[in-house]
Amino acid sequence: MTRQMTGAKMVVQALKDQGVDTVFGYPGGAVLPIYDEIFQQNDIRHILVRHEQAALHAAEGYARSTGKPGVALVTSGPGATNAVTGLTDALLDSIPLVVFSGQVPTFMIGTDGFQEADTVGITRPCTKHNWLVKDTDQLADTIHQAFHVATSGRPGPVLIDLPKDVQFADGEYTPPAKAKISHYQPKVKASIEEITDIVALIEKAERPVFYTGGGVINSGPGAAMLLRELVDATGFPITSTLMGLGAYPASGKQWLGMLGMHGLYEANMAMHGCDLMINIGARFDDRITGRIQDFSPNSKKIHIDIDPSSINKIIRVDLPVIGDVGHVLEDILKVWKSRGRKTADVSAWQKQIDEWRAVRCLTYKNSGSVIKPQYALQRFEELTKGMDRYITTEVGQHQMWAAQFLGFEDPNRWMTSGGLGTMGYGFPASIGVQLAHPESLVVNIAGEASWLMNMQEMGTAIQYRLPVKQFILNNERLGMVRQWQQLLHGERYSSSWSEALPDFVKLAEAFGAKGIQCSDPKDLDDAIMEMINYDGPVIFDCLVEKHENCFPMIPSGKPHNEMLLGDASTDGAIKSDGAVLV
Amino acid sequence: MSALRIEQGSTSHSAYDLRDYHAEVIEKHTLAVLVDNEAGVLARVIGLFSGRGFNIESLTVAEVNHENHLSRITIVTTGTRDVIEQIKAQVGRIVPVHDVHDLTVEGPSIERELALFKVEGTGNNRIEALRLAEIFRANVVDSTLESFVFEMTGTSEKIDAFADLMRPLGLVETARTGVAALARGSAI
Ligand SMILES: Cc1ncc(C[n+]2csc(CCOP(=O)(O)OP(=O)(O)O)c2C)c(N)n1
Ligand SMILES: [Mg+2]
């Protein structure tokens, strides 16, 4: 049962058939036929953002908080180039996105036509795959393939470039069930030998640690449940990357906190001193490993990852296992249980970890007169902990403090730009999250500088009545840059001041939102509650200590066991060979 | 069907054991990559090499299966073993790539390249060029009173050797196809 329809109608039909309910986008000449079709139906809601970059980040927020692919629609030329940052962000964090871009008609391609850009050329290295569709008969099939590629294996962004004449022309619609079966079918199950080897290592380990990442979240809530079962049953400690927070609950007994450059002392020391590292869906990113040569020198390493190219890319491992985290965990549990749930005595290791915990690495000097950013987050955590809450962040010190001081009990509740570190991510992401979870509390923990990068989205929040809360830790500095300049560049603060900031309260009011400013620690609790209880978008200008540094910190080029703690002397901590690293 | 051909099994097959102690030694490998013959596929493969800083010594591509729209890309690349493994894994995850074969490690294979050489000269040089061409089994495919164009097929090393000999004899232009390679035997 095939049907004739225009390419533009096919796009809408294919989205419906793929179960899409929300599209983030911005119109322009090259996508008008699609906008015309969107206008004439009610199943798919289109969210008009104020900048294409924000459409992509909103789609990422939607995707990460639901586990479904995010969808965005942009016009040719500048619309497509504005989407590039979002595509790259999604690629580095393995977020499934399907992006449609308009293109000049096929007969004009290559003529430098108005708003022509080589979109498939530009986006080739920042998508998992992309397509230029030149034949309307191929369109529906391509869209179904695109959803398959974006969501299977290691997820990622894909882009379909659609010349305007292809949108106007008639063609035959292929429903998903009739679409060509792609040869792209990544391996999801590990062999029984591999599973048995993992279990054998688990049974013998005396100083084990689970090192988990975004792969657990991407594998779905089922994978997080299996992870919890395995961690609790073995009693092994667990740490996670920035991307994996929430897979194991922060309140869990085995939880060490985040690891890495600004990770917790106990987490990094456990990574350094372990005899068995079980990497589940993490990729040995340089923010995690520190100095490669000294990375966890005495451990056997297991690496479970769905992407073969992640294996042995940075750190050589003893037991690489290619497969989907959920499938592999399920099999590990089965085999481990059937062999009698054995573990070695890990009590000495637990005791050692407790000693590291006792260092209380997140301790900071509080103040009675200025709000310390850590204190703001502690109070925020205390006041919102039990709520149905989703958190997004921008990029900088506030992001790292949020990761340190907020606790996540479930997956898909924490949306942050990890791999690309994109300032301007958090606000539009919060919009995408709120659309997917209209009844929940959605808060963007922001720095004032990052937040300004996509502040135009206030318009979107107001238009769609999205009660997103913008909790800005305003230190009037590009804080993370300032911190590096203090530690690495002789305190020469080159261009790291946030000068000429707007009055955020007036700015909120100018858009028709609520503005709150707070500068006294005594007023903070009430102000936070006022933000939470307000039914609408809020900009919260939280004036914090301007020169606070984020610790612990593993300086670039240093191993895990040479962390700087809050009260440490930082003079000359970073040597010139470390300074060339980012 | 993992592109990364790490042997399955116990930790005695750990990645450490797959590597020798000469991890820094640069090796030359010939990869055969089967891809969907679609627009931009070559750009994807080449872009991956340039984007990630891998080397390409030689690259050839042509459709080999018209019915199924499959092309075969033969790449000669160099790197440490770690880098070669990483190249295979990265190429293997490109969506239109069906298969990556490392002909250098997967058993005996044959590699051939075709080259054309234009050699100008008269007198003794011309006679010597023709004599050497016979020894190397190069064919004369064009000639004037002052020049020959030789055609020759062989391994890249043989072609290099012939080029070295022709240089003092008046070699003025060279065209080479790059390497085409197949595994020996009946298996595919
Ligand atoms: C788009 C972009 N440009 C530049 C940077 C480099 N950068 C990282 S953190 C930072 C400062 C962020 O300042 P702010 O948002 O106020 O956060 P703070 O560190 O002060 O908490 C900068 C400029 C980046 N990550 N992203
Ligand atoms: Mg700031």
mmCIF file of N, CA and C in Angstrom, chain A residues 124 127-131 149 154 182-184 187 191 193-194 197 201 300-301 307-313 316-320 322, chain B residues 1-4 6 8-11 13-16 19 23-24 36 38 40 43-44 52 82 86 89-90 93-98:
data_model
loop_
_atom_site.group_PDB
_atom_site.id
_atom_site.type_symbol
_atom_site.label_atom_id
_atom_site.label_comp_id
_atom_site.label_asym_id
_atom_site.label_seq_id
_atom_site.Cartn_x
_atom_site.Cartn_y
_atom_site.Cartn_z
ATOM 1 N N ARG A 124 29.570 16.804 7.433
ATOM 2 C CA ARG A 124 30.043 15.415 7.360
ATOM 3 C C ARG A 124 30.843 15.028 8.601
ATOM 4 N N THR A 127 28.460 14.888 12.015
ATOM 5 C CA THR A 127 27.283 14.030 12.145
ATOM 6 C C THR A 127 27.749 12.590 12.155
ATOM 7 N N LYS A 128 26.891 11.709 12.649
ATOM 8 C CA LYS A 128 27.190 10.287 12.555
ATOM 9 C C LYS A 128 27.051 9.848 11.098
ATOM 10 N N HIS A 129 26.057 10.424 10.416
ATOM 11 C CA HIS A 129 25.907 10.223 8.980
ATOM 12 C C HIS A 129 25.012 11.329 8.449
ATOM 13 N N ASN A 130 25.125 11.637 7.163
ATOM 14 C CA ASN A 130 24.199 12.609 6.594
ATOM 15 C C ASN A 130 23.867 12.227 5.158
ATOM 16 N N TRP A 131 22.783 12.807 4.655
ATOM 17 C CA TRP A 131 22.286 12.462 3.327
ATOM 18 C C TRP A 131 21.844 13.727 2.599
ATOM 19 N N VAL A 149 19.815 4.969 12.101
ATOM 20 C CA VAL A 149 21.237 5.254 12.343
ATOM 21 C C VAL A 149 21.415 6.101 13.603
ATOM 22 N N ARG A 154 26.131 3.275 18.867
ATOM 23 C CA ARG A 154 26.404 4.482 19.644
ATOM 24 C C ARG A 154 25.572 5.600 19.037
ATOM 25 N N SER A 182 18.712 -1.685 6.817
ATOM 26 C CA SER A 182 20.071 -1.164 6.726
ATOM 27 C C SER A 182 21.074 -2.258 7.090
ATOM 28 N N HIS A 183 22.220 -2.244 6.407
ATOM 29 C CA HIS A 183 23.267 -3.181 6.830
ATOM 30 C C HIS A 183 23.936 -2.688 8.104
ATOM 31 N N TYR A 184 23.592 -1.458 8.508
ATOM 32 C CA TYR A 184 24.191 -0.908 9.729
ATOM 33 C C TYR A 184 23.486 -1.499 10.949
ATOM 34 N N LYS A 187 26.819 -4.558 16.784
ATOM 35 C CA LYS A 187 26.758 -5.723 17.656
ATOM 36 C C LYS A 187 26.350 -5.282 19.058
ATOM 37 N N SER A 191 30.169 -12.146 23.738
ATOM 38 C CA SER A 191 30.209 -13.609 23.714
ATOM 39 C C SER A 191 30.216 -14.133 25.142
ATOM 40 N N GLU A 193 32.208 -16.246 26.350
ATOM 41 C CA GLU A 193 33.588 -16.280 26.856
ATOM 42 C C GLU A 193 33.967 -14.932 27.470
ATOM 43 N N GLU A 194 33.596 -13.877 26.783
ATOM 44 C CA GLU A 194 33.917 -12.545 27.312
ATOM 45 C C GLU A 194 33.227 -12.314 28.654
ATOM 46 N N ASP A 197 34.898 -14.211 31.372
ATOM 47 C CA ASP A 197 36.159 -13.577 31.763
ATOM 48 C C ASP A 197 35.920 -12.375 32.676
ATOM 49 N N LEU A 201 37.173 -12.045 36.668
ATOM 50 C CA LEU A 201 37.928 -10.914 37.224
ATOM 51 C C LEU A 201 37.183 -10.297 38.411
ATOM 52 N N LYS A 300 43.942 -4.204 36.335
ATOM 53 C CA LYS A 300 43.432 -4.839 35.125
ATOM 54 C C LYS A 300 42.219 -4.029 34.713
ATOM 55 N N LYS A 301 42.077 -3.831 33.418
ATOM 56 C CA LYS A 301 40.993 -2.963 32.962
ATOM 57 C C LYS A 301 40.046 -3.702 32.021
ATOM 58 N N ASP A 307 30.948 0.933 20.900
ATOM 59 C CA ASP A 307 31.690 1.464 19.757
ATOM 60 C C ASP A 307 33.110 0.893 19.739
ATOM 61 N N PRO A 308 33.415 0.043 18.753
ATOM 62 C CA PRO A 308 34.750 -0.570 18.721
ATOM 63 C C PRO A 308 35.869 0.465 18.693
ATOM 64 N N SER A 309 35.612 1.645 18.162
ATOM 65 C CA SER A 309 36.693 2.629 18.049
ATOM 66 C C SER A 309 37.027 3.274 19.393
ATOM 67 N N SER A 310 36.186 3.052 20.404
ATOM 68 C CA SER A 310 36.517 3.566 21.739
ATOM 69 C C SER A 310 37.524 2.663 22.446
ATOM 70 N N ILE A 311 37.623 1.433 21.977
ATOM 71 C CA ILE A 311 38.484 0.460 22.634
ATOM 72 C C ILE A 311 39.950 0.745 22.284
ATOM 73 N N ASN A 312 40.781 0.815 23.301
ATOM 74 C CA ASN A 312 42.221 1.009 23.103
ATOM 75 C C ASN A 312 42.566 2.286 22.346
ATOM 76 N N LYS A 313 41.650 3.241 22.346
ATOM 77 C CA LYS A 313 41.936 4.510 21.658
ATOM 78 C C LYS A 313 42.889 5.364 22.507
ATOM 79 N N ARG A 316 45.019 1.424 26.894
ATOM 80 C CA ARG A 316 44.959 0.012 26.527
ATOM 81 C C ARG A 316 44.293 -0.772 27.641
ATOM 82 N N VAL A 317 43.383 -1.624 27.273
ATOM 83 C CA VAL A 317 42.679 -2.395 28.293
ATOM 84 C C VAL A 317 42.993 -3.877 28.144
ATOM 85 N N ASP A 318 42.749 -4.618 29.234
ATOM 86 C CA ASP A 318 43.045 -6.048 29.237
ATOM 87 C C ASP A 318 41.912 -6.854 28.646
ATOM 88 N N LEU A 319 40.695 -6.380 28.861
ATOM 89 C CA LEU A 319 39.551 -7.149 28.396
ATOM 90 C C LEU A 319 38.549 -6.213 27.719
ATOM 91 N N PRO A 320 38.686 -6.042 26.404
ATOM 92 C CA PRO A 320 37.718 -5.206 25.696
ATOM 93 C C PRO A 320 36.470 -6.017 25.361
ATOM 94 N N ILE A 322 32.859 -5.591 23.264
ATOM 95 C CA ILE A 322 32.022 -4.731 22.446
ATOM 96 C C ILE A 322 30.580 -5.197 22.561
ATOM 97 N N MET B 1 30.760 -9.388 13.980
ATOM 98 C CA MET B 1 31.326 -8.791 12.777
ATOM 99 C C MET B 1 32.020 -7.487 13.132
ATOM 100 N N SER B 2 32.763 -7.550 14.238
ATOM 101 C CA SER B 2 33.402 -6.317 14.670
ATOM 102 C C SER B 2 34.551 -5.982 13.747
ATOM 103 N N ALA B 3 34.639 -4.709 13.413
ATOM 104 C CA ALA B 3 35.723 -4.289 12.534
ATOM 105 C C ALA B 3 37.065 -4.415 13.244
ATOM 106 N N LEU B 4 36.988 -4.288 14.560
ATOM 107 C CA LEU B 4 38.212 -4.402 15.343
ATOM 108 C C LEU B 4 38.426 -5.879 15.605
ATOM 109 N N ILE B 6 39.841 -7.961 17.414
ATOM 110 C CA ILE B 6 40.477 -8.417 18.635
ATOM 111 C C ILE B 6 39.955 -9.812 18.920
ATOM 112 N N GLN B 8 38.530 -12.939 20.580
ATOM 113 C CA GLN B 8 37.687 -13.079 21.754
ATOM 114 C C GLN B 8 38.347 -14.029 22.723
ATOM 115 N N GLY B 9 37.935 -13.913 23.981
ATOM 116 C CA GLY B 9 38.412 -14.915 24.901
ATOM 117 C C GLY B 9 38.991 -14.335 26.158
ATOM 118 N N SER B 10 39.790 -15.132 26.803
ATOM 119 C CA SER B 10 40.231 -14.800 28.144
ATOM 120 C C SER B 10 41.220 -13.647 28.116
ATOM 121 N N THR B 11 41.632 -13.256 29.298
ATOM 122 C CA THR B 11 42.579 -12.150 29.383
ATOM 123 C C THR B 11 43.944 -12.535 28.822
ATOM 124 N N HIS B 13 44.199 -13.255 26.034
ATOM 125 C CA HIS B 13 44.137 -12.571 24.741
ATOM 126 C C HIS B 13 43.975 -11.083 24.930
ATOM 127 N N SER B 14 44.530 -10.573 25.985
ATOM 128 C CA SER B 14 44.342 -9.143 26.244
ATOM 129 C C SER B 14 44.984 -8.331 25.137
ATOM 130 N N ALA B 15 44.537 -7.097 25.054
ATOM 131 C CA ALA B 15 45.076 -6.212 24.027
ATOM 132 C C ALA B 15 46.579 -6.020 24.190
ATOM 133 N N TYR B 16 47.070 -6.171 25.437
ATOM 134 C CA TYR B 16 48.515 -6.069 25.647
ATOM 135 C C TYR B 16 49.240 -7.160 24.867
ATOM 136 N N ARG B 19 49.800 -6.864 21.149
ATOM 137 C CA ARG B 19 50.846 -5.954 20.709
ATOM 138 C C ARG B 19 52.206 -6.484 21.135
ATOM 139 N N ALA B 23 55.863 -1.274 20.113
ATOM 140 C CA ALA B 23 54.624 -0.560 19.811
ATOM 141 C C ALA B 23 54.871 0.728 19.045
ATOM 142 N N GLU B 24 56.104 1.228 19.129
ATOM 143 C CA GLU B 24 56.375 2.492 18.446
ATOM 144 C C GLU B 24 56.820 2.295 17.009
ATOM 145 N N ASP B 36 29.253 1.146 0.341
ATOM 146 C CA ASP B 36 28.155 1.478 -0.570
ATOM 147 C C ASP B 36 28.672 2.530 -1.535
ATOM 148 N N GLU B 38 27.935 5.339 -2.877
ATOM 149 C CA GLU B 38 27.003 6.467 -2.844
ATOM 150 C C GLU B 38 27.792 7.764 -2.811
ATOM 151 N N GLY B 40 29.682 10.932 -1.933
ATOM 152 C CA GLY B 40 30.337 11.409 -0.717
ATOM 153 C C GLY B 40 31.035 10.342 0.098
ATOM 154 N N ALA B 43 34.732 10.893 0.306
ATOM 155 C CA ALA B 43 35.025 12.055 1.150
ATOM 156 C C ALA B 43 34.948 11.674 2.620
ATOM 157 N N ARG B 44 34.024 10.802 2.977
ATOM 158 C CA ARG B 44 33.909 10.375 4.376
ATOM 159 C C ARG B 44 35.189 9.659 4.827
ATOM 160 N N ARG B 52 41.578 12.975 11.651
ATOM 161 C CA ARG B 52 42.173 12.329 12.815
ATOM 162 C C ARG B 52 43.686 12.172 12.685
ATOM 163 N N ASP B 82 48.884 0.360 17.314
ATOM 164 C CA ASP B 82 47.733 1.010 17.963
ATOM 165 C C ASP B 82 46.979 1.876 16.966
ATOM 166 N N GLN B 86 43.200 1.516 15.464
ATOM 167 C CA GLN B 86 42.274 2.633 15.589
ATOM 168 C C GLN B 86 41.723 3.030 14.211
ATOM 169 N N ALA B 89 39.073 0.520 13.240
ATOM 170 C CA ALA B 89 37.836 0.692 14.003
ATOM 171 C C ALA B 89 37.087 1.938 13.559
ATOM 172 N N GLN B 90 37.828 3.003 13.294
ATOM 173 C CA GLN B 90 37.176 4.248 12.877
ATOM 174 C C GLN B 90 36.550 4.095 11.487
ATOM 175 N N ARG B 93 33.297 2.002 11.476
ATOM 176 C CA ARG B 93 32.028 2.510 11.994
ATOM 177 C C ARG B 93 31.393 3.579 11.117
ATOM 178 N N ILE B 94 32.038 3.895 9.979
ATOM 179 C CA ILE B 94 31.382 4.788 9.019
ATOM 180 C C ILE B 94 30.155 4.044 8.486
ATOM 181 N N VAL B 95 29.015 4.689 8.472
ATOM 182 C CA VAL B 95 27.762 3.982 8.203
ATOM 183 C C VAL B 95 27.758 3.226 6.867
ATOM 184 N N PRO B 96 28.169 3.817 5.736
ATOM 185 C CA PRO B 96 28.137 3.050 4.482
ATOM 186 C C PRO B 96 29.281 2.043 4.315
ATOM 187 N N VAL B 97 30.109 1.862 5.316
ATOM 188 C CA VAL B 97 31.176 0.860 5.211
ATOM 189 C C VAL B 97 30.634 -0.503 5.626
ATOM 190 N N HIS B 98 30.797 -1.494 4.741
ATOM 191 C CA HIS B 98 30.332 -2.839 5.067
ATOM 192 C C HIS B 98 31.380 -3.630 5.820
#
